[in-house]
Amino acid sequence: MLGDKTPPTEVWAYNGLEPGPVLRLRQGTPFRAVVENRLDEPTTVHWHGMRLPNAMDGVPGLTQPTIQPGKTFDYAFTPPDAGTFWYHSHDNGLVQMGRGLAGALIVEEVEPPAVDRDLLWTIQDWRLEPDASIAPGFRNRMEAAMDGRVGNTVTINGRLPEAVRVRAGERVRLRLLNAAIARIMALRFDGHRPVIVALDGQPCDPHEPADGRILLGPAMRVDVILDMQGEPDRSYRVVDDFYDRLSYTLVRIDYETVKPLRLHPSGASLRLPPNPLPRPDLGTAVVHDVRIQGGMMSSMGSGGMMGGGMGGMGSGAAWAINGHSMTGDGSADMPPLFRIDRGRSCVVDFRNETAWWHPMHLHGHSFNVLERNGAPVPHDEWGDTVLVRPREHLRVAFVADNPGDWMLHCHVMEHQVGGLMTTIRVT
Ligand code: C2O
Ligand code: CU
Ligand code: CU
């Protein structure tokens, strides 16, 4: 992972690859995967962002029995949406994902946009020891009540990135996947103007990111189209400056010496073909509050925990949703936060009462992001994971068209296992 001068890092892997093999599916074409568990502990695979049948969702105890060591499970589904998705362990996820069990899943458009190259960056964050082994201590209570386990090494496609070589004038579709367990990223492409064309696999109005920074919480994907408008032979930096004082160069973009492929950016449309997503009817939607609570600087977050009032808090919980904490890998006996009639439109009001950022993720559906702190979002935007800022009130809506019990949780893994998790029921 760190290059030839350092010993390799021992990871847990799918098919011996880190990250797991890139799965390329065709929109509307059935997919099947037989997962054989060769770990010493139970596991499942979750197909993050897929609108698939509940029984294929990979949540142990909720949608399937866990896969015991030596056993197999057959996953099969037909992807309705084209876009950039991913898969990862959903059992003991903090440790299993933290040790590498994740990979990208790309569903190809029937008619893909015209680009010269289609690149994927699966970005992961690791906390490594000097000998390049993964540092122990996945359950640090202090970190769990703060930003989570943010590491010291960021890799692209399983390697400490060297420069990416490009040719002047070419148009690249770059699929960014934040597969880290905790690290939030804000990417700036020096000298370039990336245009966001999809969020969490779902096409959006093509737009440049606010302040030129592409925000990417854990589990989120952003597809950008990059016209390589730099000069031959020059080098440009991609910088991640999300955390104060921890800005670093993620990777360099090196231009080849050859003359530009074209002198002006191609005029071809940047808009991706739409996916068959139902648009929620806000006039008839039911509205549910999802209050995000806990963490350091709250009454329940500081280790000693809550004096009272937090009814359903499991032991060791640092976080809660509407006063209840589902911890660990979830507890199937905990009642759903709410139930919705199948086909009904639903508005979810995320109210972040904490001092921390939370990438909130809903299984089995994609939602339309409506408002942040009462202001409509500037672009039509869909997703399965949305980054909720400290103290923010964020409103999303979706059609509850997929029957079953679905997880709703923060994708900072320590937050999830520390109580920022619940389920909703669609019947
Ligand atoms: Cu990608 Cu329940 O998670
Ligand atoms: Cu998911
Ligand atoms: Cu969180």
mmCIF file of N, CA and C in Angstrom, residues 341-420:
data_model
loop_
_atom_site.group_PDB
_atom_site.id
_atom_site.type_symbol
_atom_site.label_atom_id
_atom_site.label_comp_id
_atom_site.label_asym_id
_atom_site.label_seq_id
_atom_site.Cartn_x
_atom_site.Cartn_y
_atom_site.Cartn_z
ATOM 1 N N ASP A 341 -46.525 3.719 4.737
ATOM 2 C CA ASP A 341 -47.243 2.917 3.748
ATOM 3 C C ASP A 341 -46.442 2.892 2.461
ATOM 4 N N ARG A 342 -46.337 1.713 1.905
ATOM 5 C CA ARG A 342 -45.619 1.546 0.647
ATOM 6 C C ARG A 342 -46.213 2.471 -0.421
ATOM 7 N N GLY A 343 -45.345 3.168 -1.114
ATOM 8 C CA GLY A 343 -45.780 4.065 -2.179
ATOM 9 C C GLY A 343 -45.974 5.499 -1.729
ATOM 10 N N ARG A 344 -45.981 5.708 -0.419
ATOM 11 C CA ARG A 344 -46.212 7.032 0.134
ATOM 12 C C ARG A 344 -44.935 7.869 0.034
ATOM 13 N N SER A 345 -45.112 9.152 -0.197
ATOM 14 C CA SER A 345 -43.962 10.056 -0.148
ATOM 15 C C SER A 345 -43.659 10.409 1.297
ATOM 16 N N CYS A 346 -42.388 10.585 1.577
ATOM 17 C CA CYS A 346 -41.958 10.796 2.954
ATOM 18 C C CYS A 346 -40.896 11.890 2.979
ATOM 19 N N VAL A 347 -41.089 12.845 3.881
ATOM 20 C CA VAL A 347 -40.072 13.866 4.112
ATOM 21 C C VAL A 347 -39.358 13.513 5.407
ATOM 22 N N VAL A 348 -38.052 13.536 5.376
ATOM 23 C CA VAL A 348 -37.289 13.336 6.616
ATOM 24 C C VAL A 348 -36.584 14.639 6.956
ATOM 25 N N ASP A 349 -36.842 15.110 8.159
ATOM 26 C CA ASP A 349 -36.179 16.305 8.675
ATOM 27 C C ASP A 349 -35.045 15.877 9.577
ATOM 28 N N PHE A 350 -33.826 15.911 9.041
ATOM 29 C CA PHE A 350 -32.669 15.630 9.894
ATOM 30 C C PHE A 350 -32.383 16.881 10.714
ATOM 31 N N ARG A 351 -32.390 16.733 12.010
ATOM 32 C CA ARG A 351 -32.051 17.860 12.882
ATOM 33 C C ARG A 351 -30.808 17.469 13.666
ATOM 34 N N ASN A 352 -29.695 18.003 13.240
ATOM 35 C CA ASN A 352 -28.426 17.655 13.879
ATOM 36 C C ASN A 352 -28.254 18.517 15.122
ATOM 37 N N GLU A 353 -28.480 17.903 16.265
ATOM 38 C CA GLU A 353 -28.362 18.633 17.527
ATOM 39 C C GLU A 353 -26.958 18.515 18.091
ATOM 40 N N THR A 354 -26.034 17.980 17.315
ATOM 41 C CA THR A 354 -24.677 17.751 17.819
ATOM 42 C C THR A 354 -23.692 18.754 17.213
ATOM 43 N N ALA A 355 -22.485 18.719 17.729
ATOM 44 C CA ALA A 355 -21.416 19.593 17.255
ATOM 45 C C ALA A 355 -20.571 18.916 16.177
ATOM 46 N N TRP A 356 -21.069 17.834 15.588
ATOM 47 C CA TRP A 356 -20.265 17.006 14.681
ATOM 48 C C TRP A 356 -20.976 16.814 13.355
ATOM 49 N N TRP A 357 -20.184 16.423 12.344
ATOM 50 C CA TRP A 357 -20.712 16.156 11.006
ATOM 51 C C TRP A 357 -21.177 14.701 10.927
ATOM 52 N N HIS A 358 -22.252 14.464 10.209
ATOM 53 C CA HIS A 358 -22.762 13.096 10.069
ATOM 54 C C HIS A 358 -23.219 12.803 8.641
ATOM 55 N N PRO A 359 -22.545 11.868 7.965
ATOM 56 C CA PRO A 359 -23.054 11.401 6.674
ATOM 57 C C PRO A 359 -24.195 10.403 6.918
ATOM 58 N N MET A 360 -25.428 10.870 6.788
ATOM 59 C CA MET A 360 -26.580 10.020 7.125
ATOM 60 C C MET A 360 -27.012 9.234 5.890
ATOM 61 N N HIS A 361 -27.168 7.944 6.087
ATOM 62 C CA HIS A 361 -27.413 7.025 4.966
ATOM 63 C C HIS A 361 -28.699 6.241 5.167
ATOM 64 N N LEU A 362 -29.499 6.170 4.122
ATOM 65 C CA LEU A 362 -30.719 5.353 4.121
ATOM 66 C C LEU A 362 -30.545 4.207 3.140
ATOM 67 N N HIS A 363 -30.882 3.020 3.572
ATOM 68 C CA HIS A 363 -30.793 1.845 2.699
ATOM 69 C C HIS A 363 -32.025 1.749 1.782
ATOM 70 N N GLY A 364 -31.808 1.149 0.612
ATOM 71 C CA GLY A 364 -32.931 0.727 -0.226
ATOM 72 C C GLY A 364 -33.640 1.810 -1.024
ATOM 73 N N HIS A 365 -33.263 3.061 -0.835
ATOM 74 C CA HIS A 365 -33.923 4.177 -1.507
ATOM 75 C C HIS A 365 -32.879 5.234 -1.860
ATOM 76 N N SER A 366 -33.244 6.122 -2.787
ATOM 77 C CA SER A 366 -32.464 7.347 -2.963
ATOM 78 C C SER A 366 -33.405 8.505 -2.678
ATOM 79 N N PHE A 367 -32.881 9.498 -2.000
ATOM 80 C CA PHE A 367 -33.750 10.622 -1.632
ATOM 81 C C PHE A 367 -33.333 11.882 -2.367
ATOM 82 N N ASN A 368 -34.275 12.796 -2.438
ATOM 83 C CA ASN A 368 -34.067 14.099 -3.047
ATOM 84 C C ASN A 368 -33.721 15.058 -1.905
ATOM 85 N N VAL A 369 -32.595 15.756 -2.015
ATOM 86 C CA VAL A 369 -32.230 16.714 -0.966
ATOM 87 C C VAL A 369 -32.977 18.013 -1.255
ATOM 88 N N LEU A 370 -33.734 18.487 -0.270
ATOM 89 C CA LEU A 370 -34.602 19.644 -0.503
ATOM 90 C C LEU A 370 -33.990 20.935 0.034
ATOM 91 N N GLU A 371 -33.687 20.952 1.319
ATOM 92 C CA GLU A 371 -33.300 22.215 1.959
ATOM 93 C C GLU A 371 -32.219 21.991 2.998
ATOM 94 N N ARG A 372 -31.392 23.038 3.159
ATOM 95 C CA ARG A 372 -30.463 23.099 4.288
ATOM 96 C C ARG A 372 -30.793 24.347 5.084
ATOM 97 N N ASN A 373 -31.073 24.185 6.340
ATOM 98 C CA ASN A 373 -31.459 25.305 7.211
ATOM 99 C C ASN A 373 -32.522 26.192 6.560
ATOM 100 N N GLY A 374 -33.495 25.551 5.944
ATOM 101 C CA GLY A 374 -34.619 26.288 5.388
ATOM 102 C C GLY A 374 -34.408 26.837 3.990
ATOM 103 N N ALA A 375 -33.177 26.789 3.486
ATOM 104 C CA ALA A 375 -32.917 27.320 2.146
ATOM 105 C C ALA A 375 -32.891 26.167 1.148
ATOM 106 N N PRO A 376 -33.652 26.285 0.046
ATOM 107 C CA PRO A 376 -33.628 25.218 -0.961
ATOM 108 C C PRO A 376 -32.207 24.986 -1.472
ATOM 109 N N VAL A 377 -31.835 23.733 -1.728
ATOM 110 C CA VAL A 377 -30.506 23.486 -2.289
ATOM 111 C C VAL A 377 -30.489 24.017 -3.727
ATOM 112 N N PRO A 378 -29.340 24.504 -4.191
ATOM 113 C CA PRO A 378 -29.303 25.184 -5.486
ATOM 114 C C PRO A 378 -29.457 24.276 -6.706
ATOM 115 N N HIS A 379 -29.229 22.975 -6.552
ATOM 116 C CA HIS A 379 -29.301 22.088 -7.720
ATOM 117 C C HIS A 379 -30.174 20.900 -7.381
ATOM 118 N N ASP A 380 -30.807 20.330 -8.403
ATOM 119 C CA ASP A 380 -31.585 19.127 -8.160
ATOM 120 C C ASP A 380 -30.606 18.026 -7.782
ATOM 121 N N GLU A 381 -30.731 17.505 -6.583
ATOM 122 C CA GLU A 381 -29.701 16.595 -6.085
ATOM 123 C C GLU A 381 -30.338 15.422 -5.356
ATOM 124 N N TRP A 382 -29.850 14.227 -5.692
ATOM 125 C CA TRP A 382 -30.346 12.988 -5.087
ATOM 126 C C TRP A 382 -29.187 12.281 -4.422
ATOM 127 N N GLY A 383 -29.497 11.398 -3.508
ATOM 128 C CA GLY A 383 -28.417 10.639 -2.906
ATOM 129 C C GLY A 383 -28.953 9.575 -1.980
ATOM 130 N N ASP A 384 -28.042 8.744 -1.489
ATOM 131 C CA ASP A 384 -28.411 7.798 -0.442
ATOM 132 C C ASP A 384 -27.702 8.130 0.857
ATOM 133 N N THR A 385 -26.763 9.072 0.792
ATOM 134 C CA THR A 385 -25.994 9.484 1.959
ATOM 135 C C THR A 385 -25.858 11.001 1.876
ATOM 136 N N VAL A 386 -26.190 11.684 2.930
ATOM 137 C CA VAL A 386 -26.105 13.137 2.868
ATOM 138 C C VAL A 386 -25.316 13.639 4.080
ATOM 139 N N LEU A 387 -24.419 14.569 3.814
ATOM 140 C CA LEU A 387 -23.548 15.058 4.869
ATOM 141 C C LEU A 387 -24.267 16.182 5.632
ATOM 142 N N VAL A 388 -24.615 15.894 6.872
ATOM 143 C CA VAL A 388 -25.341 16.865 7.688
ATOM 144 C C VAL A 388 -24.330 17.601 8.554
ATOM 145 N N ARG A 389 -24.320 18.913 8.411
ATOM 146 C CA ARG A 389 -23.333 19.721 9.145
ATOM 147 C C ARG A 389 -23.731 19.878 10.608
ATOM 148 N N PRO A 390 -22.754 20.263 11.446
ATOM 149 C CA PRO A 390 -23.093 20.490 12.865
ATOM 150 C C PRO A 390 -24.282 21.450 12.995
ATOM 151 N N ARG A 391 -25.227 21.087 13.817
ATOM 152 C CA ARG A 391 -26.407 21.920 14.134
ATOM 153 C C ARG A 391 -27.313 22.161 12.930
ATOM 154 N N GLU A 392 -27.067 21.519 11.840
ATOM 155 C CA GLU A 392 -27.853 21.816 10.646
ATOM 156 C C GLU A 392 -29.224 21.134 10.689
ATOM 157 N N HIS A 393 -30.173 21.786 10.043
ATOM 158 C CA HIS A 393 -31.482 21.175 9.783
ATOM 159 C C HIS A 393 -31.537 20.893 8.288
ATOM 160 N N LEU A 394 -31.629 19.645 7.924
ATOM 161 C CA LEU A 394 -31.545 19.266 6.521
ATOM 162 C C LEU A 394 -32.744 18.409 6.164
ATOM 163 N N ARG A 395 -33.375 18.746 5.047
ATOM 164 C CA ARG A 395 -34.642 18.110 4.694
ATOM 165 C C ARG A 395 -34.472 17.313 3.407
ATOM 166 N N VAL A 396 -34.869 16.053 3.434
ATOM 167 C CA VAL A 396 -34.836 15.220 2.236
ATOM 168 C C VAL A 396 -36.218 14.607 2.038
ATOM 169 N N ALA A 397 -36.487 14.101 0.850
ATOM 170 C CA ALA A 397 -37.773 13.446 0.582
ATOM 171 C C ALA A 397 -37.562 12.278 -0.359
ATOM 172 N N PHE A 398 -38.376 11.256 -0.183
ATOM 173 C CA PHE A 398 -38.295 10.101 -1.075
ATOM 174 C C PHE A 398 -39.652 9.416 -1.116
ATOM 175 N N VAL A 399 -39.837 8.573 -2.132
ATOM 176 C CA VAL A 399 -41.028 7.732 -2.201
ATOM 177 C C VAL A 399 -40.668 6.393 -1.576
ATOM 178 N N ALA A 400 -41.409 6.013 -0.556
ATOM 179 C CA ALA A 400 -41.133 4.752 0.145
ATOM 180 C C ALA A 400 -41.729 3.605 -0.669
ATOM 181 N N ASP A 401 -41.055 3.289 -1.773
ATOM 182 C CA ASP A 401 -41.638 2.311 -2.693
ATOM 183 C C ASP A 401 -41.035 0.921 -2.549
ATOM 184 N N ASN A 402 -40.131 0.761 -1.597
ATOM 185 C CA ASN A 402 -39.400 -0.497 -1.488
ATOM 186 C C ASN A 402 -39.738 -1.153 -0.153
ATOM 187 N N PRO A 403 -40.540 -2.222 -0.160
ATOM 188 C CA PRO A 403 -41.013 -2.777 1.109
ATOM 189 C C PRO A 403 -39.897 -3.439 1.919
ATOM 190 N N GLY A 404 -40.006 -3.322 3.236
ATOM 191 C CA GLY A 404 -39.053 -3.982 4.123
ATOM 192 C C GLY A 404 -38.606 -3.075 5.247
ATOM 193 N N ASP A 405 -37.740 -3.627 6.079
ATOM 194 C CA ASP A 405 -37.113 -2.857 7.151
ATOM 195 C C ASP A 405 -35.760 -2.381 6.641
ATOM 196 N N TRP A 406 -35.537 -1.089 6.717
ATOM 197 C CA TRP A 406 -34.328 -0.506 6.139
ATOM 198 C C TRP A 406 -33.552 0.260 7.192
ATOM 199 N N MET A 407 -32.239 0.101 7.142
ATOM 200 C CA MET A 407 -31.360 0.832 8.039
ATOM 201 C C MET A 407 -31.305 2.312 7.672
ATOM 202 N N LEU A 408 -31.207 3.118 8.702
ATOM 203 C CA LEU A 408 -30.937 4.546 8.545
ATOM 204 C C LEU A 408 -29.850 4.841 9.572
ATOM 205 N N HIS A 409 -28.669 5.223 9.112
ATOM 206 C CA HIS A 409 -27.578 5.390 10.076
ATOM 207 C C HIS A 409 -26.530 6.363 9.575
ATOM 208 N N CYS A 410 -25.703 6.789 10.508
ATOM 209 C CA CYS A 410 -24.535 7.583 10.151
ATOM 210 C C CYS A 410 -23.475 6.636 9.617
ATOM 211 N N HIS A 411 -22.723 7.067 8.588
ATOM 212 C CA HIS A 411 -21.715 6.198 7.989
ATOM 213 C C HIS A 411 -20.310 6.429 8.539
ATOM 214 N N VAL A 412 -20.161 7.290 9.543
ATOM 215 C CA VAL A 412 -18.925 7.267 10.336
ATOM 216 C C VAL A 412 -19.086 6.044 11.227
ATOM 217 N N MET A 413 -18.236 5.043 11.022
ATOM 218 C CA MET A 413 -18.553 3.736 11.595
ATOM 219 C C MET A 413 -18.631 3.745 13.121
ATOM 220 N N GLU A 414 -17.780 4.529 13.777
ATOM 221 C CA GLU A 414 -17.891 4.604 15.235
ATOM 222 C C GLU A 414 -19.210 5.229 15.664
ATOM 223 N N HIS A 415 -19.696 6.164 14.875
ATOM 224 C CA HIS A 415 -20.986 6.765 15.229
ATOM 225 C C HIS A 415 -22.100 5.729 15.083
ATOM 226 N N GLN A 416 -22.031 4.978 13.989
ATOM 227 C CA GLN A 416 -23.063 3.972 13.763
ATOM 228 C C GLN A 416 -23.095 2.958 14.912
ATOM 229 N N VAL A 417 -21.954 2.356 15.203
ATOM 230 C CA VAL A 417 -21.965 1.326 16.247
ATOM 231 C C VAL A 417 -22.160 1.936 17.628
ATOM 232 N N GLY A 418 -21.941 3.245 17.738
ATOM 233 C CA GLY A 418 -22.132 3.938 19.008
ATOM 234 C C GLY A 418 -23.533 4.490 19.193
ATOM 235 N N GLY A 419 -24.465 4.112 18.327
ATOM 236 C CA GLY A 419 -25.862 4.462 18.581
ATOM 237 C C GLY A 419 -26.554 5.303 17.526
ATOM 238 N N LEU A 420 -25.791 5.799 16.536
ATOM 239 C CA LEU A 420 -26.421 6.655 15.510
ATOM 240 C C LEU A 420 -26.986 5.781 14.396
#
